[in-house]
C-alpha cells in the first residue's frame, strides 16, 4: 500500500466512523420524534407504517389541548424550576465565592462534605424529608419540591461556580477592594474583561478611537510612559507597545517617554511634570506617588481616562482626610518604607478607604523626597485616594533643580480631619509585610531566619538612588548568599546613570546582583524574576498578593531596601541593623 | 496570620462565613439531616402504619438480615455487574468518540452539538424512549433486525433476566457516553501537539503515539471518568423504574432500586435505609478516590516529581 492510499483509506475510515456515530447518537432521538408525529395505528403494524402521509401533530394537540394536562404540568415545572434555580444560584454563588476566595476556615472540608452528600442515594433522602415536610404541612407545595431539588442543584452550583471564581485572577479583586468596592461590588466587577496592566494605555486610546474622538483635550498636558513589560518580553507585549507609539504619534502627545526611560511615577517627579496643588490622574493605582510633591495624584480606570483625555474633566467625590502626625526621628537602619508598612499594619489594607491620607507633624521636614515618594506611593495600599505631603522647602528645592518654579502648598490652617493618627518614629523597628496582604505586618525581629530564594530592590516604591545607596552600603565588599538571587531595577534611567557614576552598579554587580533594565520589572508579575511554587521572595516593592509575582504558591514579603539587601546577604530575612548598626540591634551578625 | 479587627484578611474571612452560612443551613436541612436520619433508621425496625411511623431499635439486625437475604445478593451482584460492564463500555466507546471528534474531519461544533443531544435528555424521557424501542411487538429494534435478517423471530428484549439487564445497560450507556466523551475530548485537546510531532520525529507509528502520548496524557481525565461513571452507574434508578420495575424475576433489581422498593413498596423503612447505607459506603469510597485524584496539590506534587 502506498502512503497516499493509506492516508485516503484512513480519511474514508474516519468519515464512515463519523456517520456511524451520527446514526447511533441521533437515531433513538429521531425515532422518538417520528413516533410522536405518528398515530398509534401506524406504529402498531409490523413493519410500522412510516409513510409521510401519516405525519401529524395530533399527539401534541392531544396533550396540549384535548386532555389539557400538559399545560398545567409545564406551569408547575416552570414554577419549581424558577424557584429552585433562583434559590440555588443566590445561595450557591455566595457560598462558592466565599469558598473560592475568602479563605473560610475549613473550606476544603466543607467542599468535601458537600460532595460526599451526593454519594447518598437520593431515593432514601426522600423518606426523612417526606416525614419532615408532612410534619410542617409542606407536602404538595412548590416550596417542598424546590427544597428537595436544592439538595443536589445547590451542590452542583457550588462546585461549578467555585471553579469559575478561582479562574479569575485574585489581583483584580484586590485592586477593586483597594479602589473602594465592597465585596459585592467586587463580585460584580471582576467579571469585567481582564487585561494586562500594559494594555491600559493602548486601551485608553482605542476607546477614544472607537468613540470617534481624534484629538485629546490638551496634548501638552498628557504624559505617556511605557514602563510595564519593558523591554517587551513577548510578541503580544511588543504589539501593545507598538500600538501605544502609533497613538502617541497620531494624537501628537507632547510628553512621551519610551521603554527604558523609567517608571511613570518616578518620571513625573524627576522631570517636573506636575506641580504642587495640581491634580494628576494616571491609569495605575500607584499614581498616589505624586502626593509626595503635594500633587493630588490618584489612579483611575481605562474608560475614565478616555473621558479625561477627551474632555479634560472628571467627577470626584472629595475624600475625607486622615492626618498622620509623624514625630521623632527614624533610628539608623530604619527607613520611611518601614513607617508606611507599620501604618498599613495599624490601619489595615482598607483603613484609609477613599480617604486622603495626609502626612504632617514635626518629622515631615526630616523626610527626604525619596522617603516621601515611598510613603505616598504606598498610601493606595491602605485604600487611600491620595497620599499627600505638604510642598515645603525640600519640595521646592527638589523641583527647582528640575527647572520647575512652584509655590509652597499645604493643608488649610482650619482643615478638618476625620481621624488623626500619631506615629512615633523613634520607636519604630524595621517592618516586614508577610504573605499575602500588605497589612499583615510584623517587626523584622519576629520573622528573622525565614529562608528566601529571591530578593528584589526596585519598583515605583523603592527603586530610587537612595535605595540603591543603602543596598550598596550593606553589600559593599560582601556577596549575596549562594542560594539567593538579588534583582535590582532602578526606577529611572537618570537613577541608573547616577548609580553608575557613583560606582554603585559596579559594587552591586560585584556582590552578585542581577541588574534589570529600568521599568516595573517583576513587581507586578509580568516578567523578569517570577517565582516558582514554594519559592519565597522579599522585595522592596508594594504588593504581596497571592500570585502577584508568578506562581500562586509563591510567598512574597515586603520590606525596606535595607532589610531586603541584608536578607539577600544572609539568604534569610535579616534585620539590616545587624549589618549597619549592630549596636542598635543589640546583636552581632 | 492574625485575625484582629483591622485586618483586611480577617474581615474578608468573616464575610466569607456569612456568605457560606445560608448554603450550609439549607444543606444541613435537606441533606445532612435526612442522611443522619437515614443512618439511624438503618438500626431500627421502622414501618409506616396508620399514617405515622413506628420504630424500634434493633441494633445490627437489618445488616444481619442482608447477609441471608437472597434478593439483596441478587441486587448486589446486578449492581456490581452493571457498574463494571458499564464503566468499561462507556470509557472505551467514549475514548473512541473523543478520538473521532479530535480528528481533523470530526472537529467543528456540529458533532459536539450532536454529542450533547442524548446528554440533554431527561433520564425518565430517555427510559421511555428506550422502552418503546425495545418493545417486543412494535419496537423499532426488532423491526430493523428482522428487516436485515439478523433475527428470524421477534426477541422479547426485556423478557429474560440477564438480557434485560444488558439492554438496560445499553440504554444507560447511550446517555452516559456524551458527558464522558466530552471530558476525554477536553483532555485530548490539552495534550500538547508538540509531543505528537516529537514522537513522530522519533519514528513512532500511530499506535505507538496513542499508547505512549495520548493515553498517558489522558490519565487524569480517564481516572475521573472511571470514578464518576461508577458513581452514576451505582445510582441508576429511573431506567429500572420505567423499563422493568426490577423484573423479570428480579433480574434488573439493583441496590438503589431495592432500597426504594423495600422502603416505599414494602414500607420497611429500617431495612430500606440499611440497604441505602451500604450503597452510600461504596459510593463514598469512590468519591474519596475522586477528590484525591482531583486535588490540585497532589497533582502538582506528582507533576513536580515527573
Coordinates of N, CA and C in Angstrom, one line a residue, chain B residues 44-254:
Chain B
X44 N -33.0 0.6 63.0 CA -34.3 0.5 63.6 C -35.2 -0.4 62.8
X45 N -36.2 -0.9 63.4 CA -37.3 -1.6 62.7 C -38.4 -0.6 62.6
X46 N -38.4 0.1 61.4 CA -39.4 1.2 61.3 C -40.4 0.9 60.2
X47 N -41.6 1.1 60.4 CA -42.7 0.8 59.4 C -43.6 2.0 59.4
X48 N -44.3 2.2 58.3 CA -45.3 3.2 58.2 C -46.6 2.5 58.5
X49 N -47.3 2.9 59.5 CA -48.6 2.3 59.8 C -49.6 3.4 60.2
X50 N -50.8 3.4 59.7 CA -51.8 4.4 60.1 C -51.3 5.8 59.9
X51 N -50.5 6.1 58.9 CA -50.1 7.5 58.6 C -49.0 7.9 59.5
X52 N -48.6 7.1 60.5 CA -47.4 7.5 61.3 C -46.3 6.5 61.2
X53 N -45.2 6.9 61.7 CA -44.0 6.0 61.6 C -43.8 5.4 63.0
X54 N -43.8 4.0 63.1 CA -43.5 3.4 64.3 C -42.1 2.8 64.2
X55 N -41.3 3.0 65.2 CA -39.9 2.4 65.1 C -39.4 1.9 66.4
X56 N -38.5 1.0 66.3 CA -37.9 0.3 67.5 C -36.5 0.0 67.2
X57 N -35.6 0.2 68.2 CA -34.2 0.0 68.0 C -33.9 -1.5 67.9
X58 N -33.2 -1.9 66.9 CA -32.9 -3.4 66.8 C -31.4 -3.6 66.5
X59 N -30.6 -2.6 66.7 CA -29.1 -2.8 66.5 C -28.8 -3.1 65.1
X60 N -28.0 -4.2 64.9 CA -27.4 -4.5 63.6 C -28.3 -5.5 62.9
X61 N -29.5 -5.8 63.4 CA -30.4 -6.8 62.8 C -30.6 -6.6 61.3
X62 N -30.8 -5.4 60.9 CA -31.1 -5.1 59.5 C -29.9 -5.6 58.6
X63 N -28.7 -5.3 59.2 CA -27.5 -5.7 58.4 C -27.3 -7.2 58.4
X64 N -27.6 -7.8 59.5 CA -27.5 -9.3 59.6 C -28.5 -9.9 58.6
X65 N -29.7 -9.3 58.5 CA -30.7 -9.8 57.6 C -30.2 -9.8 56.2
X66 N -29.5 -8.7 55.8 CA -28.9 -8.6 54.5 C -28.1 -9.8 54.0
X67 N -27.3 -10.3 55.0 CA -26.4 -11.4 54.6 C -27.2 -12.6 54.2
X68 N -28.4 -12.8 54.7 CA -29.1 -14.0 54.4 C -30.2 -13.8 53.4
X69 N -30.3 -12.5 52.9 CA -31.4 -12.2 52.0 C -31.0 -12.4 50.6
X70 N -31.6 -13.4 49.9 CA -31.1 -13.7 48.5 C -31.4 -12.5 47.6
X71 N -32.4 -11.7 47.8 CA -32.7 -10.6 46.9 C -31.6 -9.5 47.0
X72 N -31.1 -9.4 48.3 CA -30.0 -8.4 48.4 C -28.8 -8.9 47.6
X73 N -28.5 -10.2 47.7 CA -27.4 -10.8 47.0 C -27.6 -10.5 45.5
X74 N -28.8 -10.8 45.0 CA -29.0 -10.5 43.6 C -28.8 -9.1 43.2
X75 N -29.3 -8.2 44.1 CA -29.2 -6.8 43.8 C -27.7 -6.3 43.8
X76 N -27.0 -6.9 44.8 CA -25.6 -6.5 44.8 C -24.8 -7.0 43.6
X77 N -25.1 -8.3 43.2 CA -24.5 -8.8 42.0 C -24.8 -8.0 40.8
X78 N -26.1 -7.7 40.6 CA -26.6 -6.9 39.5 C -25.9 -5.5 39.5
X79 N -25.9 -4.9 40.6 CA -25.2 -3.6 40.7 C -23.8 -3.6 40.3
X80 N -23.1 -4.6 40.8 CA -21.6 -4.7 40.5 C -21.4 -5.0 39.0
X81 N -22.2 -6.0 38.5 CA -22.1 -6.3 37.1 C -22.4 -5.1 36.2
X82 N -23.5 -4.4 36.5 CA -23.9 -3.3 35.8 C -22.9 -2.2 35.8
X83 N -22.3 -1.9 37.0 CA -21.3 -0.9 37.1 C -20.0 -1.2 36.4
X84 N -19.6 -2.5 36.6 CA -18.3 -2.9 36.0 C -18.4 -2.8 34.5
X85 N -19.4 -3.4 33.9 CA -19.5 -3.5 32.4 C -19.8 -2.1 31.9
X86 N -20.6 -1.3 32.6 CA -20.9 0.0 32.0 C -19.7 0.9 32.0
X87 N -18.9 0.8 33.1 CA -17.7 1.7 33.1 C -16.8 1.3 32.0
X88 N -16.6 0.0 31.9 CA -15.6 -0.4 30.8 C -16.2 0.0 29.4
X89 N -17.4 -0.3 29.2 CA -18.0 0.1 27.9 C -18.0 1.6 27.6
X90 N -18.5 2.3 28.6 CA -18.6 3.7 28.4 C -17.3 4.4 28.2
X91 N -16.3 4.0 29.0 CA -14.9 4.6 28.8 C -14.4 4.2 27.4
X92 N -14.5 3.0 27.0 CA -13.9 2.5 25.8 C -14.6 3.3 24.6
X93 N -15.9 3.3 24.6 CA -16.6 3.9 23.5 C -16.4 5.5 23.5
X94 N -16.4 6.0 24.7 CA -16.2 7.5 24.8 C -14.8 7.9 24.3
X95 N -13.8 7.0 24.6 CA -12.5 7.3 24.1 C -12.5 7.3 22.6
X96 N -13.2 6.3 22.0 CA -13.2 6.2 20.6 C -13.9 7.5 20.0
X97 N -15.0 7.9 20.6 CA -15.8 9.0 20.1 C -14.9 10.3 20.3
X98 N -14.2 10.4 21.4 CA -13.3 11.6 21.6 C -12.2 11.6 20.6
X99 N -11.6 10.5 20.3 CA -10.6 10.4 19.3 C -11.1 10.8 17.9
X100 N -12.3 10.3 17.6 CA -13.0 10.6 16.4 C -13.3 12.2 16.2
X101 N -13.8 12.7 17.3 CA -14.1 14.2 17.3 C -12.9 15.1 17.4
X102 N -11.7 14.5 17.7 CA -10.5 15.2 17.8 C -9.8 15.1 16.4
X103 N -10.2 14.2 15.6 CA -9.6 14.0 14.2 C -10.0 15.3 13.4
X104 N -9.1 15.7 12.5 CA -9.4 16.9 11.7 C -10.8 16.9 11.0
X105 N -11.2 15.7 10.5 CA -12.5 15.6 9.9 C -13.7 15.7 10.9
X106 N -13.4 15.4 12.1 CA -14.5 15.3 13.1 C -14.6 16.6 13.9
X107 N -13.7 17.5 13.7 CA -13.7 18.8 14.5 C -14.8 19.7 14.1
X108 N -15.1 20.7 14.8 CA -16.1 21.6 14.4 C -17.3 21.4 15.4
X109 N -18.0 22.4 15.6 CA -19.1 22.4 16.6 C -20.2 21.4 16.4
X110 N -20.4 21.1 15.1 CA -21.6 20.3 14.8 C -21.7 19.0 15.5
X111 N -20.5 18.3 15.5 CA -20.5 16.9 16.1 C -20.6 17.0 17.6
X112 N -20.1 18.1 18.2 CA -20.2 18.2 19.6 C -21.6 18.5 20.0
X113 N -22.3 19.3 19.2 CA -23.8 19.5 19.4 C -24.5 18.2 19.4
X114 N -24.2 17.4 18.3 CA -24.9 16.1 18.2 C -24.6 15.3 19.5
X115 N -23.4 15.3 19.9 CA -23.0 14.5 21.1 C -23.8 15.0 22.3
X116 N -24.1 16.2 22.4 CA -24.8 16.8 23.6 C -26.3 16.3 23.6
X117 N -26.8 15.9 22.4 CA -28.3 15.6 22.4 C -28.7 14.6 23.4
X118 N -28.1 13.4 23.4 CA -28.5 12.3 24.4 C -28.3 12.8 25.8
X119 N -27.2 13.6 26.0 CA -26.9 14.0 27.4 C -28.0 15.0 27.9
X120 N -28.6 15.8 27.0 CA -29.6 16.8 27.4 C -30.9 16.2 27.7
X121 N -31.1 14.9 27.3 CA -32.4 14.3 27.5 C -32.7 14.0 29.0
X122 N -33.9 14.2 29.5 CA -34.2 13.9 30.9 C -34.1 12.4 31.1
X123 N -33.7 11.9 32.2 CA -33.5 10.5 32.5 C -34.8 9.7 32.2
X124 N -35.9 10.2 32.7 CA -37.2 9.5 32.5 C -37.5 9.5 31.0
X125 N -37.3 10.6 30.3 CA -37.7 10.6 28.9 C -36.8 9.6 28.2
X126 N -35.5 9.5 28.6 CA -34.6 8.5 27.9 C -35.2 7.1 28.2
X127 N -35.6 6.8 29.4 CA -36.1 5.5 29.7 C -37.4 5.2 28.8
X128 N -38.3 6.2 28.7 CA -39.5 6.0 27.9 C -39.1 5.7 26.4
X129 N -38.2 6.5 26.0 CA -37.7 6.3 24.6 C -37.2 4.9 24.3
X130 N -36.4 4.4 25.2 CA -35.8 3.0 25.0 C -36.9 2.0 25.3
X131 N -37.8 2.2 26.1 CA -38.8 1.2 26.4 C -39.6 1.0 25.1
X132 N -39.8 2.1 24.3 CA -40.6 1.9 23.1 C -39.7 1.3 22.0
X133 N -38.4 1.6 22.0 CA -37.5 1.0 21.0 C -37.4 -0.5 21.3
X134 N -37.4 -0.9 22.6 CA -37.2 -2.3 22.9 C -38.6 -3.1 22.8
X135 N -39.7 -2.4 22.7 CA -41.0 -3.1 22.7 C -41.0 -4.3 21.8
X136 N -41.4 -5.5 22.3 CA -41.2 -6.7 21.6 C -42.1 -6.8 20.3
X137 N -43.3 -6.2 20.4 CA -44.2 -6.3 19.3 C -44.0 -5.2 18.3
X138 N -43.9 -4.0 18.7 CA -43.8 -2.8 17.8 C -42.5 -2.1 17.9
X139 N -41.6 -2.6 18.6 CA -40.3 -1.8 18.7 C -39.5 -1.8 17.5
X140 N -38.8 -0.6 17.3 CA -38.0 -0.4 16.1 C -36.8 -1.4 16.0
X141 N -36.3 -1.8 17.2 CA -35.2 -2.6 17.2 C -35.5 -4.0 16.5
X142 N -36.6 -4.6 16.9 CA -37.0 -5.9 16.3 C -37.2 -5.7 14.8
X143 N -37.9 -4.5 14.5 CA -38.3 -4.3 13.1 C -37.0 -4.2 12.2
X144 N -36.0 -3.5 12.7 CA -34.8 -3.3 11.9 C -34.0 -4.7 11.8
X145 N -33.9 -5.4 12.9 CA -33.1 -6.6 12.9 C -33.8 -7.7 12.0
X146 N -35.2 -7.7 12.0 CA -35.9 -8.6 11.2 C -35.7 -8.2 9.7
X147 N -35.8 -6.9 9.4 CA -35.6 -6.5 8.0 C -34.2 -6.9 7.5
X148 N -33.2 -6.7 8.4 CA -31.8 -7.0 8.0 C -31.6 -8.5 8.0
X149 N -32.5 -9.3 8.5 CA -32.4 -10.8 8.5 C -31.4 -11.2 9.6
X150 N -31.2 -10.4 10.6 CA -30.2 -10.8 11.7 C -30.9 -11.7 12.7
X151 N -32.2 -11.6 12.8 CA -33.0 -12.5 13.7 C -34.2 -13.0 12.8
X152 N -34.7 -14.2 13.1 CA -35.8 -14.6 12.3 C -37.1 -14.6 13.1
X153 N -37.1 -14.3 14.4 CA -38.3 -14.0 15.1 C -38.1 -12.9 16.1
X154 N -39.2 -12.3 16.5 CA -39.1 -11.2 17.4 C -38.5 -11.6 18.8
X155 N -37.6 -10.8 19.3 CA -36.9 -11.1 20.6 C -37.6 -10.2 21.7
X156 N -37.9 -10.9 22.8 CA -38.5 -10.1 23.9 C -37.4 -9.6 24.7
X157 N -36.9 -8.4 24.4 CA -35.7 -7.8 24.9 C -35.7 -7.7 26.4
X158 N -36.8 -7.4 27.0 CA -36.9 -7.2 28.4 C -37.5 -8.4 29.1
X159 N -37.5 -9.6 28.4 CA -38.2 -10.7 29.0 C -37.3 -11.7 29.7
X160 N -36.0 -11.7 29.4 CA -35.1 -12.6 30.1 C -34.3 -11.8 31.1
X161 N -34.1 -12.3 32.3 CA -33.4 -11.5 33.4 C -32.1 -11.0 32.9
X162 N -31.2 -11.8 32.4 CA -29.9 -11.3 32.1 C -29.9 -10.4 30.9
X163 N -30.7 -10.8 29.9 CA -30.8 -10.0 28.6 C -31.3 -8.6 29.0
X164 N -32.4 -8.6 29.9 CA -33.0 -7.3 30.2 C -31.9 -6.4 30.9
X165 N -31.1 -7.0 31.8 CA -30.1 -6.2 32.5 C -29.1 -5.6 31.4
X166 N -28.8 -6.4 30.4 CA -27.8 -5.9 29.4 C -28.5 -4.8 28.5
X167 N -29.8 -5.0 28.2 CA -30.5 -4.0 27.4 C -30.5 -2.6 28.2
X168 N -30.8 -2.8 29.5 CA -30.8 -1.6 30.3 C -29.5 -0.9 30.3
X169 N -28.4 -1.7 30.3 CA -27.1 -1.2 30.3 C -26.8 -0.4 29.0
X170 N -27.3 -0.9 27.8 CA -27.1 -0.2 26.6 C -27.8 1.2 26.6
X171 N -29.1 1.2 27.1 CA -29.8 2.4 27.2 C -29.1 3.4 28.1
X172 N -28.5 3.0 29.2 CA -27.9 3.9 30.2 C -26.6 4.4 29.6
X173 N -25.8 3.5 28.9 CA -24.5 3.8 28.3 C -24.7 4.9 27.3
X174 N -25.8 4.7 26.5 CA -26.1 5.7 25.4 C -26.2 7.1 25.9
X175 N -26.8 7.2 27.1 CA -27.0 8.5 27.7 C -25.7 9.0 28.4
X176 N -24.9 8.0 28.9 CA -23.8 8.4 29.7 C -22.6 8.8 28.8
X177 N -22.5 8.2 27.6 CA -21.3 8.4 26.8 C -21.0 9.9 26.5
X178 N -22.0 10.7 26.1 CA -21.7 12.1 25.7 C -20.8 12.8 26.7
X179 N -21.2 12.8 28.0 CA -20.5 13.5 29.0 C -19.1 13.1 29.1
X180 N -18.9 11.7 29.2 CA -17.6 11.2 29.4 C -16.7 11.5 28.1
X181 N -17.4 11.4 27.0 CA -16.6 11.7 25.7 C -16.1 13.1 25.7
X182 N -17.0 14.0 26.2 CA -16.6 15.5 26.2 C -15.4 15.7 27.2
X183 N -15.5 15.0 28.3 CA -14.5 15.0 29.3 C -13.1 14.6 28.7
X184 N -13.2 13.5 28.0 CA -11.9 12.9 27.4 C -11.5 13.8 26.2
X185 N -12.5 14.4 25.5 CA -12.1 15.3 24.4 C -11.4 16.5 24.9
X186 N -11.9 17.0 26.0 CA -11.2 18.2 26.6 C -9.8 17.8 27.0
X187 N -9.6 16.6 27.5 CA -8.3 16.1 27.9 C -7.4 15.9 26.7
X188 N -8.0 15.4 25.6 CA -7.2 15.2 24.4 C -6.6 16.5 23.9
X189 N -7.5 17.5 24.0 CA -7.1 18.8 23.4 C -6.1 19.5 24.3
X190 N -5.9 19.0 25.5 CA -4.9 19.5 26.4 C -3.5 18.9 26.2
X191 N -3.5 17.7 25.4 CA -2.2 17.1 25.2 C -1.5 17.9 24.1
X192 N -0.3 18.5 24.5 CA 0.4 19.4 23.6 C 0.7 18.7 22.3
X193 N 0.5 19.5 21.2 CA 0.7 18.8 19.8 C 2.2 18.6 19.6
X194 N 3.0 19.3 20.3 CA 4.5 19.1 20.0 C 4.9 17.7 20.5
X195 N 4.2 17.2 21.5 CA 4.6 15.8 21.9 C 4.3 14.8 20.7
X196 N 3.2 15.0 20.0 CA 2.9 14.2 18.9 C 4.0 14.3 17.8
X197 N 4.4 15.6 17.5 CA 5.3 15.9 16.5 C 6.7 15.3 16.9
X198 N 7.0 15.4 18.2 CA 8.3 14.9 18.6 C 8.3 13.4 18.5
X199 N 7.2 12.7 18.9 CA 7.1 11.3 18.8 C 7.2 10.8 17.3
X200 N 6.6 11.6 16.4 CA 6.7 11.3 15.0 C 8.1 11.4 14.5
X201 N 8.8 12.4 14.9 CA 10.2 12.6 14.5 C 11.0 11.4 15.1
X202 N 10.6 10.9 16.3 CA 11.4 9.8 16.8 C 11.0 8.5 16.2
X203 N 10.1 8.5 15.2 CA 9.7 7.3 14.4 C 8.5 6.5 15.0
X204 N 7.7 7.1 15.9 CA 6.6 6.4 16.5 C 5.5 6.3 15.5
X205 N 4.9 5.1 15.3 CA 3.7 5.0 14.4 C 2.5 5.4 15.2
X206 N 1.3 5.3 14.5 CA 0.1 5.9 15.1 C -0.3 5.1 16.4
X207 N 0.0 3.8 16.5 CA -0.3 3.0 17.7 C 0.6 3.5 18.8
X208 N 1.9 3.6 18.5 CA 2.9 4.0 19.5 C 2.5 5.3 20.0
X209 N 2.1 6.3 19.1 CA 1.7 7.6 19.6 C 0.5 7.6 20.5
X210 N -0.5 6.7 20.2 CA -1.6 6.6 21.0 C -1.2 6.0 22.4
X211 N -0.4 4.9 22.4 CA 0.0 4.2 23.6 C 0.9 5.1 24.5
X212 N 1.8 5.8 23.9 CA 2.8 6.5 24.7 C 2.6 8.0 24.8
X213 N 1.7 8.6 24.0 CA 1.5 10.0 24.2 C 0.0 10.3 24.6
X214 N -0.9 9.7 23.9 CA -2.3 10.0 24.2 C -2.8 9.4 25.5
X215 N -2.5 8.1 25.7 CA -3.0 7.5 26.9 C -2.4 8.1 28.2
X216 N -1.1 8.3 28.3 CA -0.5 8.9 29.5 C -1.1 10.3 29.7
X217 N -1.3 11.0 28.6 CA -1.9 12.4 28.7 C -3.3 12.4 29.2
X218 N -4.0 11.3 29.0 CA -5.4 11.2 29.4 C -5.6 10.6 30.8
X219 N -4.5 10.3 31.5 CA -4.6 9.5 32.7 C -5.6 10.1 33.7
X220 N -5.4 11.4 34.0 CA -6.3 12.0 35.0 C -7.7 12.1 34.5
X221 N -8.0 12.5 33.2 CA -9.4 12.5 32.8 C -10.0 11.1 32.8
X222 N -9.2 10.1 32.5 CA -9.8 8.7 32.5 C -10.1 8.3 33.9
X223 N -9.2 8.7 34.8 CA -9.4 8.3 36.2 C -10.7 9.0 36.8
X224 N -10.9 10.3 36.4 CA -12.1 11.0 36.8 C -13.3 10.3 36.2
X225 N -13.2 10.0 34.9 CA -14.3 9.4 34.2 C -14.7 8.0 34.9
X226 N -13.7 7.2 35.2 CA -14.0 5.9 35.9 C -14.8 6.1 37.2
X227 N -14.3 7.1 38.0 CA -14.9 7.2 39.3 C -16.3 7.8 39.1
X228 N -16.5 8.9 38.3 CA -17.8 9.5 38.1 C -18.8 8.5 37.5
X229 N -18.3 7.7 36.5 CA -19.2 6.8 35.9 C -19.6 5.7 36.8
X230 N -18.7 5.3 37.7 CA -19.0 4.2 38.7 C -20.1 4.7 39.6
X231 N -20.0 6.0 40.0 CA -21.0 6.5 41.0 C -22.3 6.6 40.3
X232 N -22.3 7.1 39.0 CA -23.6 7.2 38.3 C -24.2 5.9 38.0
X233 N -23.4 4.9 37.7 CA -23.9 3.5 37.4 C -24.5 2.9 38.6
X234 N -23.9 3.2 39.8 CA -24.4 2.6 41.0 C -25.7 3.3 41.4
X235 N -25.9 4.5 41.0 CA -27.1 5.3 41.4 C -28.3 5.1 40.4
X236 N -28.1 4.2 39.4 CA -29.1 4.1 38.4 C -30.5 3.8 39.0
X237 N -31.5 4.5 38.7 CA -32.8 4.2 39.2 C -34.0 4.4 38.2
X238 N -34.0 5.6 37.6 CA -35.0 6.0 36.7 C -35.3 4.9 35.6
X239 N -34.2 4.4 35.0 CA -34.3 3.4 34.0 C -34.9 2.1 34.5
X240 N -34.5 1.6 35.6 CA -35.1 0.4 36.2 C -36.6 0.6 36.4
X241 N -36.9 1.8 37.0 CA -38.3 2.1 37.4 C -39.2 2.1 36.1
X242 N -38.7 2.7 35.0 CA -39.6 2.9 33.8 C -39.5 1.6 33.0
X243 N -38.3 1.0 32.8 CA -38.2 -0.1 31.9 C -38.7 -1.4 32.4
X244 N -38.3 -1.8 33.6 CA -38.6 -3.1 34.1 C -39.2 -3.2 35.5
X245 N -39.2 -2.2 36.2 CA -39.6 -2.2 37.7 C -38.8 -3.4 38.4
X246 N -37.6 -3.7 37.9 CA -36.8 -4.7 38.6 C -36.9 -6.1 38.0
X247 N -37.9 -6.3 37.2 CA -38.2 -7.6 36.7 C -37.3 -7.9 35.4
X248 N -37.4 -8.9 34.7 CA -38.2 -10.1 35.2 C -37.4 -10.9 36.2
X249 N -38.1 -11.5 37.1 CA -37.6 -12.3 38.2 C -36.4 -11.6 38.9
X250 N -36.6 -10.4 39.2 CA -35.6 -9.6 39.9 C -34.3 -9.4 39.1
X251 N -34.3 -9.7 37.8 CA -33.1 -9.7 37.0 C -32.5 -8.3 36.9
X252 N -33.3 -7.3 37.1 CA -32.7 -5.9 36.9 C -32.8 -5.1 38.2
X253 N -33.0 -5.9 39.3 CA -33.0 -5.2 40.6 C -31.6 -4.8 41.0
X254 N -31.4 -3.5 41.1 CA -30.1 -3.0 41.6 C -30.2 -2.5 43.0

